[in-house]
Amino acid sequence: MAKRGLRSTFLALFVATCASQLGMGIIAPIFPLYAGSFTASAFSIGLAFAAFSAARAVLAPALGRLSDRTDRRTMMLLGPVGYGLVSFLFIFASSLWHLGVLRFLQGVTAAMVAPIAQAYVGDLTPPGREGRYINLFYSSMFIGMALGPLVGGSVAETWSYKAAFLLMSAVGFGALILVAVLLPKNNPRKAQQQTGTPQPSLRGALLRDKGVVTLLVYWITRGFWQQGFNTFYPLFAVATSGLSESSIGVVLTVQLLATGLLQIPFGWLADRYRRLPQVVVGGILSPFAMLGIIFVRQQWGIVLLSFAIGALDALSRASMLAARVELGRSHGMGVMAGLQSGGFGIGQLAGPMVCGVVVDVAGIQSMIPFAGAIGLVGAIATAYLFRRCLQASPSSDSGRS
């Protein structure tokens, strides 16, 4: 692909994904509070919130594999259409059951956007620059999600929850226009035939790859503790600090914005230096920063800790994303992007439900220590598996010291 065409394609993917993630972020600070208005238990709220992740966990791997065999652009057009329609239907929800069904449908449409866009970027990435390309793109997701909670919380506080859902719908249709106008066709199967690159791996071969197993452990545990925290932090903040919807939105925005902005320089580090130390430091210290929120009541202190959570999380994720792109060259970019999204979705599905049970049994104050413990266990397991991969194949830690 010519350099100008590569840049325009990357820009289209970046902007369209940022717009779609903005819509998803809008709902973050208001969904638990809106669901709570239906007089539901913490477990029920967690279950409804997790329906989004259930859809991603089930469908993302299959859709990623499908994108390796068809035109990725067509699939990305269907996603924003469905997302805009489903977001509009939130206005008419009259029970927690309705919210759960709509969240599931939202997850279906989301599985057609972000994983497919990541596979698109993987196709464009030259060898040796995996960290820079995929993390520059990934920042679009977090910038969109970072702005979403701030916008959603402010709109809900100023007008209403329904106004926030209308805005979410409008953003989804805006992403559709960007994809339709700017994104060219992409047929991976044709490119594979022309270049002689391997066809996507079968499921059994994937699960025998130690690198794939390492990535799955990382994404599942990370999805668990982060989504458990994001689901119940609004309730924790109201109960312990009396924060408003807009203040909660600021806290969540700072975390995501730190992740999005630092993803770019950390992607450069992932190409330049050894990845294992970055995975260890970021993976272990990020849950520790979250545990610090238990002891802080002032908003400025919570914001600082939120920034630290996002920054440290970005450090570990940058190296894991670079490793995923490398694996995509042998297993299929869509397969690996879908597998990541599916694994993350499994964690996001289990996190809110299990944390909901913990909150119902032990109280809202127990949620952060529990989620933090899961985060630490996941980081240690990932570091151990990553080290075993290096022992088997030292070239897999391709950052240069």
Short mmCIF file of C-alpha atoms in Angstrom, two decimals:
data_model
loop_
_atom_site.label_atom_id
_atom_site.label_comp_id
_atom_site.label_asym_id
_atom_site.label_seq_id
_atom_site.Cartn_x
_atom_site.Cartn_y
_atom_site.Cartn_z
CA MET A 1 0.00 0.00 0.00
CA ALA A 2 1.32 3.48 -0.89
CA LYS A 3 2.43 5.61 2.05
CA ARG A 4 -0.37 8.15 1.52
CA GLY A 5 -2.97 5.39 1.33
CA LEU A 6 -1.62 3.78 4.49
CA ARG A 7 -1.88 7.06 6.38
CA SER A 8 -5.45 7.77 5.22
CA THR A 9 -6.55 4.24 6.11
CA PHE A 10 -4.94 4.45 9.54
CA LEU A 11 -6.53 7.86 10.15
CA ALA A 12 -9.96 6.53 9.16
CA LEU A 13 -9.61 3.58 11.54
CA PHE A 14 -8.32 5.84 14.33
CA VAL A 15 -11.12 8.41 14.10
CA ALA A 16 -13.95 5.92 13.53
CA THR A 17 -12.86 3.74 16.46
CA CYS A 18 -12.42 6.78 18.70
CA ALA A 19 -15.98 7.85 17.86
CA SER A 20 -17.46 4.42 18.54
CA GLN A 21 -15.60 4.11 21.85
CA LEU A 22 -16.81 7.57 22.85
CA GLY A 23 -20.34 6.24 22.60
CA MET A 24 -19.46 3.23 24.75
CA GLY A 25 -17.79 5.41 27.37
CA ILE A 26 -20.81 7.68 27.73
CA ILE A 27 -22.74 4.92 29.49
CA ALA A 28 -20.01 4.02 32.03
CA PRO A 29 -20.81 6.50 34.86
CA ILE A 30 -24.58 6.36 34.49
CA PHE A 31 -25.50 2.73 33.80
CA PRO A 32 -25.12 1.45 37.41
CA LEU A 33 -27.09 4.42 38.73
CA TYR A 34 -29.76 4.11 36.02
CA ALA A 35 -30.05 0.35 36.62
CA GLY A 36 -30.26 1.02 40.37
CA SER A 37 -33.40 3.09 39.77
CA PHE A 38 -35.19 -0.21 39.03
CA THR A 39 -34.54 -1.35 42.64
CA ALA A 40 -32.12 -4.13 41.74
CA SER A 41 -29.48 -5.98 43.74
CA ALA A 42 -25.78 -5.41 43.09
CA PHE A 43 -25.55 -8.86 41.50
CA SER A 44 -28.43 -8.04 39.11
CA ILE A 45 -26.80 -4.75 38.11
CA GLY A 46 -23.51 -6.55 37.53
CA LEU A 47 -25.27 -9.18 35.43
CA ALA A 48 -26.97 -6.56 33.26
CA PHE A 49 -23.72 -4.63 32.83
CA ALA A 50 -21.86 -7.84 31.97
CA ALA A 51 -24.29 -8.74 29.16
CA PHE A 52 -22.22 -6.49 26.87
CA SER A 53 -19.11 -8.52 27.63
CA ALA A 54 -20.98 -11.82 27.23
CA ALA A 55 -21.77 -10.95 23.64
CA ARG A 56 -18.16 -9.98 22.95
CA ALA A 57 -16.80 -13.12 24.62
CA VAL A 58 -19.02 -15.37 22.51
CA LEU A 59 -18.90 -13.59 19.15
CA ALA A 60 -15.59 -11.69 18.89
CA PRO A 61 -13.37 -14.74 18.14
CA ALA A 62 -15.74 -15.97 15.42
CA LEU A 63 -16.13 -12.50 13.91
CA GLY A 64 -12.37 -12.00 13.97
CA ARG A 65 -11.83 -15.27 12.10
CA LEU A 66 -14.59 -14.30 9.63
CA SER A 67 -12.86 -10.96 8.99
CA ASP A 68 -9.73 -12.88 7.93
CA ARG A 69 -11.79 -14.49 5.18
CA THR A 70 -13.97 -11.59 3.98
CA ASP A 71 -13.89 -7.82 3.49
CA ARG A 72 -13.25 -6.16 6.87
CA ARG A 73 -14.85 -2.88 5.74
CA THR A 74 -18.28 -4.47 5.27
CA MET A 75 -18.25 -5.84 8.82
CA MET A 76 -17.22 -2.47 10.24
CA LEU A 77 -20.14 -0.80 8.48
CA LEU A 78 -22.66 -3.11 10.15
CA GLY A 79 -21.33 -2.43 13.65
CA PRO A 80 -22.06 1.33 13.94
CA VAL A 81 -25.52 0.89 12.38
CA GLY A 82 -26.55 -1.60 15.04
CA TYR A 83 -24.86 0.36 17.81
CA GLY A 84 -26.71 3.57 16.95
CA LEU A 85 -30.08 1.78 16.88
CA VAL A 86 -29.54 -0.10 20.14
CA SER A 87 -28.35 3.04 21.95
CA PHE A 88 -31.56 4.80 20.92
CA LEU A 89 -33.67 1.95 22.34
CA PHE A 90 -32.18 2.51 25.83
CA ILE A 91 -34.59 5.44 26.12
CA PHE A 92 -37.55 3.06 26.17
CA ALA A 93 -36.16 0.56 28.73
CA SER A 94 -38.60 0.06 31.60
CA SER A 95 -36.91 -2.74 33.55
CA LEU A 96 -33.51 -4.18 34.36
CA TRP A 97 -34.32 -7.06 32.01
CA HIS A 98 -34.66 -4.61 29.12
CA LEU A 99 -31.33 -3.03 30.01
CA GLY A 100 -29.63 -6.42 30.05
CA VAL A 101 -30.94 -7.36 26.61
CA LEU A 102 -29.90 -4.00 25.16
CA ARG A 103 -26.43 -4.29 26.69
CA PHE A 104 -26.08 -7.72 25.06
CA LEU A 105 -27.07 -6.31 21.66
CA GLN A 106 -24.62 -3.45 22.21
CA GLY A 107 -21.89 -6.02 22.73
CA VAL A 108 -22.81 -7.76 19.48
CA THR A 109 -22.40 -4.52 17.52
CA ALA A 110 -19.20 -3.58 19.36
CA ALA A 111 -17.63 -6.91 18.36
CA MET A 112 -17.93 -5.77 14.75
CA VAL A 113 -15.89 -2.60 15.27
CA ALA A 114 -12.86 -2.60 17.58
CA PRO A 115 -11.51 -6.15 16.95
CA ILE A 116 -11.93 -5.79 13.18
CA ALA A 117 -10.23 -2.38 13.22
CA GLN A 118 -7.31 -3.86 15.19
CA ALA A 119 -6.93 -6.61 12.60
CA TYR A 120 -6.96 -3.92 9.90
CA VAL A 121 -4.08 -2.14 11.68
CA GLY A 122 -2.19 -5.41 12.08
CA ASP A 123 -2.28 -5.84 8.30
CA LEU A 124 -0.67 -2.41 7.91
CA THR A 125 2.07 -2.93 10.53
CA PRO A 126 5.65 -3.49 9.28
CA PRO A 127 7.86 -5.99 11.19
CA GLY A 128 9.74 -4.43 14.10
CA ARG A 129 7.16 -1.69 14.62
CA GLU A 130 4.37 -3.70 16.20
CA GLY A 131 4.43 -1.71 19.45
CA ARG A 132 4.32 1.69 17.77
CA TYR A 133 1.56 1.00 15.27
CA ILE A 134 -0.89 -1.00 17.39
CA ASN A 135 -0.47 1.22 20.46
CA LEU A 136 -0.89 4.41 18.47
CA PHE A 137 -4.15 2.95 17.18
CA TYR A 138 -5.15 1.62 20.59
CA SER A 139 -4.88 5.12 22.04
CA SER A 140 -7.91 6.03 19.91
CA MET A 141 -10.01 3.53 21.86
CA PHE A 142 -8.99 4.92 25.22
CA ILE A 143 -9.25 8.57 24.21
CA GLY A 144 -12.81 7.88 23.06
CA MET A 145 -13.66 5.93 26.20
CA ALA A 146 -11.95 8.58 28.34
CA LEU A 147 -14.05 11.41 26.97
CA GLY A 148 -17.20 9.27 27.15
CA PRO A 149 -17.62 9.11 30.97
CA LEU A 150 -16.99 12.85 31.30
CA VAL A 151 -19.53 13.65 28.60
CA GLY A 152 -22.05 11.05 29.78
CA GLY A 153 -21.89 12.11 33.43
CA SER A 154 -22.20 15.79 32.58
CA VAL A 155 -25.10 15.31 30.14
CA ALA A 156 -26.97 13.08 32.62
CA GLU A 157 -26.47 15.55 35.46
CA THR A 158 -27.43 18.60 33.36
CA TRP A 159 -30.35 17.09 31.45
CA SER A 160 -31.21 13.41 31.93
CA TYR A 161 -30.10 9.83 31.41
CA LYS A 162 -32.20 9.67 28.25
CA ALA A 163 -30.34 12.67 26.80
CA ALA A 164 -27.08 10.75 27.30
CA PHE A 165 -28.53 7.74 25.45
CA LEU A 166 -29.57 9.98 22.54
CA LEU A 167 -26.05 11.37 22.35
CA MET A 168 -24.65 7.84 22.42
CA SER A 169 -26.86 6.93 19.46
CA ALA A 170 -25.78 10.00 17.50
CA VAL A 171 -22.10 9.18 18.03
CA GLY A 172 -22.66 5.63 16.73
CA PHE A 173 -24.16 6.93 13.49
CA GLY A 174 -21.31 9.44 13.22
CA ALA A 175 -18.83 6.55 13.31
CA LEU A 176 -20.80 4.89 10.50
CA ILE A 177 -20.36 7.94 8.26
CA LEU A 178 -16.61 8.02 8.89
CA VAL A 179 -16.19 4.36 8.00
CA ALA A 180 -18.36 4.62 4.88
CA VAL A 181 -16.53 7.68 3.54
CA LEU A 182 -12.89 7.09 4.50
CA LEU A 183 -12.19 3.36 4.83
CA PRO A 184 -11.09 1.36 1.76
CA LYS A 185 -11.87 -2.31 1.20
CA ASN A 186 -9.57 -4.90 2.77
CA ASN A 187 -9.56 -8.55 1.70
CA PRO A 188 -7.06 -10.49 3.86
CA ARG A 189 -7.56 -13.83 2.07
CA LYS A 190 -6.62 -12.31 -1.29
CA ALA A 191 -3.53 -10.68 0.24
CA GLN A 192 -2.51 -13.99 1.84
CA GLN A 193 -2.74 -15.77 -1.48
CA GLN A 194 -0.64 -13.10 -3.19
CA THR A 195 2.10 -12.98 -0.53
CA GLY A 196 2.10 -16.65 0.51
CA THR A 197 1.50 -15.85 4.19
CA PRO A 198 -0.02 -18.61 6.39
CA GLN A 199 -3.76 -19.10 6.62
CA PRO A 200 -5.46 -18.47 10.01
CA SER A 201 -4.73 -21.21 12.55
CA LEU A 202 -7.27 -23.74 13.68
CA ARG A 203 -8.49 -23.49 17.27
CA GLY A 204 -6.45 -26.47 18.49
CA ALA A 205 -3.21 -25.01 17.14
CA LEU A 206 -3.97 -21.70 18.83
CA LEU A 207 -4.40 -23.20 22.28
CA ARG A 208 -1.15 -25.17 21.95
CA ASP A 209 0.79 -21.94 21.45
CA LYS A 210 2.25 -20.79 24.79
CA GLY A 211 2.22 -17.18 23.64
CA VAL A 212 -1.51 -17.34 22.93
CA VAL A 213 -2.19 -18.87 26.35
CA THR A 214 -0.16 -16.09 28.01
CA LEU A 215 -2.17 -13.43 26.21
CA LEU A 216 -5.46 -15.08 27.20
CA VAL A 217 -4.50 -15.19 30.89
CA TYR A 218 -3.54 -11.51 30.75
CA TRP A 219 -6.70 -10.31 29.00
CA ILE A 220 -9.14 -12.44 31.00
CA THR A 221 -7.80 -11.43 34.42
CA ARG A 222 -7.36 -7.82 33.38
CA GLY A 223 -10.93 -7.66 32.07
CA PHE A 224 -12.16 -9.18 35.35
CA TRP A 225 -10.62 -6.73 37.79
CA GLN A 226 -11.00 -3.60 35.68
CA GLN A 227 -14.62 -4.18 34.74
CA GLY A 228 -15.50 -5.18 38.29
CA PHE A 229 -14.03 -1.88 39.45
CA ASN A 230 -15.66 0.21 36.69
CA THR A 231 -19.07 -1.34 37.32
CA PHE A 232 -19.23 -0.67 41.05
CA TYR A 233 -16.95 2.32 41.51
CA PRO A 234 -19.86 4.77 40.92
CA LEU A 235 -21.76 3.14 43.80
CA PHE A 236 -18.59 3.06 45.94
CA ALA A 237 -17.90 6.74 45.23
CA VAL A 238 -21.44 7.80 46.18
CA ALA A 239 -21.41 5.69 49.36
CA THR A 240 -17.96 6.68 50.64
CA SER A 241 -17.24 10.13 49.18
CA GLY A 242 -20.61 11.48 48.03
CA LEU A 243 -19.34 12.23 44.51
CA SER A 244 -21.80 13.43 41.85
CA GLU A 245 -22.27 11.84 38.41
CA SER A 246 -19.97 14.41 36.80
CA SER A 247 -17.27 13.91 39.44
CA ILE A 248 -17.41 10.14 38.91
CA GLY A 249 -17.10 10.80 35.19
CA VAL A 250 -13.95 12.86 35.82
CA VAL A 251 -12.33 10.01 37.79
CA LEU A 252 -13.06 7.43 35.08
CA THR A 253 -12.05 9.86 32.33
CA VAL A 254 -8.65 10.58 33.87
CA GLN A 255 -7.87 6.86 34.11
CA LEU A 256 -8.78 6.20 30.50
CA LEU A 257 -7.16 9.38 29.20
CA ALA A 258 -3.87 8.50 30.93
CA THR A 259 -4.02 5.06 29.32
CA GLY A 260 -4.81 6.46 25.88
CA LEU A 261 -2.11 9.12 25.83
CA LEU A 262 0.66 7.00 27.36
CA GLN A 263 -0.14 4.04 25.12
CA ILE A 264 1.77 5.86 22.35
CA PRO A 265 5.19 6.33 24.05
CA PHE A 266 4.90 2.96 25.77
CA GLY A 267 4.35 1.36 22.36
CA TRP A 268 7.72 2.78 21.32
CA LEU A 269 9.28 1.29 24.49
CA ALA A 270 7.77 -2.11 23.63
CA ASP A 271 9.68 -2.09 20.32
CA ARG A 272 12.88 -0.72 21.81
CA TYR A 273 13.35 -2.53 25.12
CA ARG A 274 12.65 -5.94 26.65
CA ARG A 275 8.93 -6.45 27.16
CA LEU A 276 8.89 -8.76 30.19
CA PRO A 277 10.00 -6.08 32.74
CA GLN A 278 7.38 -3.69 31.36
CA VAL A 279 4.66 -6.33 31.73
CA VAL A 280 5.74 -7.08 35.31
CA VAL A 281 5.99 -3.46 36.52
CA GLY A 282 2.80 -2.24 34.90
CA GLY A 283 0.77 -5.37 35.59
CA ILE A 284 1.56 -5.54 39.31
CA LEU A 285 1.60 -1.83 40.25
CA SER A 286 -1.68 -0.94 38.50
CA PRO A 287 -3.89 -3.01 40.90
CA PHE A 288 -1.87 -1.61 43.83
CA ALA A 289 -2.75 1.92 42.71
CA MET A 290 -6.41 0.92 42.63
CA LEU A 291 -6.17 -0.40 46.20
CA GLY A 292 -5.01 3.06 47.29
CA ILE A 293 -8.47 4.48 46.48
CA ILE A 294 -9.78 2.78 49.65
CA PHE A 295 -7.80 5.21 51.81
CA VAL A 296 -8.52 8.45 49.91
CA ARG A 297 -11.66 10.59 50.16
CA GLN A 298 -10.67 13.87 48.47
CA GLN A 299 -11.44 13.98 44.77
CA TRP A 300 -7.99 15.31 43.78
CA GLY A 301 -6.33 12.32 45.47
CA ILE A 302 -8.68 9.88 43.77
CA VAL A 303 -7.94 11.54 40.43
CA LEU A 304 -4.18 11.13 40.95
CA LEU A 305 -4.62 7.45 41.76
CA SER A 306 -6.89 7.05 38.75
CA PHE A 307 -4.15 8.52 36.56
CA ALA A 308 -1.62 6.07 38.04
CA ILE A 309 -3.95 3.11 37.35
CA GLY A 310 -4.26 4.12 33.72
CA ALA A 311 -0.56 4.86 33.22
CA LEU A 312 0.68 1.60 34.72
CA ASP A 313 -1.97 -0.39 32.88
CA ALA A 314 -0.80 1.17 29.60
CA LEU A 315 2.78 0.13 30.32
CA SER A 316 1.94 -3.57 30.55
CA ARG A 317 -0.67 -3.54 27.79
CA ALA A 318 1.67 -1.93 25.24
CA SER A 319 4.00 -4.94 25.28
CA MET A 320 1.14 -7.44 25.25
CA LEU A 321 -0.42 -5.76 22.22
CA ALA A 322 2.89 -5.80 20.34
CA ALA A 323 3.23 -9.51 21.09
CA ARG A 324 -0.30 -10.09 19.85
CA VAL A 325 0.45 -8.47 16.49
CA GLU A 326 3.50 -10.70 16.08
CA LEU A 327 1.37 -13.77 16.78
CA GLY A 328 -1.20 -12.48 14.29
CA ARG A 329 1.24 -12.96 11.43
CA SER A 330 1.17 -16.71 11.94
CA HIS A 331 -2.33 -17.25 13.33
CA GLY A 332 -4.28 -14.51 11.51
CA MET A 333 -4.70 -10.86 12.55
CA GLY A 334 -8.47 -11.16 12.85
CA VAL A 335 -8.17 -14.41 14.79
CA MET A 336 -5.81 -12.88 17.36
CA ALA A 337 -7.76 -9.61 17.66
CA GLY A 338 -10.97 -11.56 18.11
CA LEU A 339 -9.35 -13.89 20.62
CA GLN A 340 -8.11 -10.91 22.63
CA SER A 341 -11.54 -9.30 22.57
CA GLY A 342 -13.18 -12.59 23.48
CA GLY A 343 -10.79 -13.24 26.38
CA PHE A 344 -11.23 -9.71 27.63
CA GLY A 345 -14.99 -10.16 27.28
CA ILE A 346 -14.87 -13.31 29.44
CA GLY A 347 -13.13 -11.33 32.16
CA GLN A 348 -15.54 -8.43 31.78
CA LEU A 349 -18.45 -10.87 32.00
CA ALA A 350 -17.23 -12.60 35.14
CA GLY A 351 -15.93 -9.49 36.90
CA PRO A 352 -19.20 -7.57 37.41
CA MET A 353 -21.14 -10.72 38.35
CA VAL A 354 -18.62 -12.03 40.88
CA CYS A 355 -17.96 -8.57 42.29
CA GLY A 356 -21.73 -8.10 42.52
CA VAL A 357 -21.97 -11.21 44.70
CA VAL A 358 -19.09 -9.93 46.85
CA VAL A 359 -20.81 -6.56 47.26
CA ASP A 360 -24.16 -8.18 48.19
CA VAL A 361 -22.46 -10.42 50.76
CA ALA A 362 -19.73 -8.19 52.22
CA GLY A 363 -20.72 -4.61 51.27
CA ILE A 364 -19.56 -2.09 48.70
CA GLN A 365 -16.28 -1.45 50.57
CA SER A 366 -15.15 -5.02 49.84
CA MET A 367 -15.24 -4.58 46.06
CA ILE A 368 -11.89 -2.81 45.56
CA PRO A 369 -9.76 -5.20 47.70
CA PHE A 370 -11.30 -8.18 45.93
CA ALA A 371 -10.81 -6.77 42.43
CA GLY A 372 -7.27 -5.70 43.32
CA ALA A 373 -6.38 -9.20 44.51
CA ILE A 374 -7.57 -10.69 41.21
CA GLY A 375 -5.48 -8.12 39.34
CA LEU A 376 -2.34 -9.04 41.28
CA VAL A 377 -2.84 -12.79 40.76
CA GLY A 378 -3.40 -12.24 37.05
CA ALA A 379 -0.26 -10.08 36.70
CA ILE A 380 1.92 -12.65 38.48
CA ALA A 381 0.53 -15.51 36.36
CA THR A 382 1.09 -13.51 33.16
CA ALA A 383 4.69 -12.71 34.11
CA TYR A 384 5.39 -16.38 34.87
CA LEU A 385 3.93 -17.57 31.56
CA PHE A 386 5.67 -14.79 29.62
CA ARG A 387 9.00 -15.86 31.13
CA ARG A 388 8.39 -19.49 30.11
CA CYS A 389 7.70 -18.32 26.54
CA LEU A 390 11.04 -16.50 26.54
CA GLN A 391 12.83 -19.63 27.76
CA ALA A 392 11.29 -21.59 24.88
CA SER A 393 11.86 -18.86 22.29
CA PRO A 394 14.03 -15.87 23.35
CA SER A 395 13.15 -14.02 20.13
CA SER A 396 9.53 -13.68 21.33
CA ASP A 397 10.67 -10.81 23.59
CA SER A 398 11.64 -8.81 20.55
CA GLY A 399 12.06 -5.45 22.24
CA ARG A 400 15.70 -4.43 22.06
CA SER A 401 17.75 -3.43 25.10
#
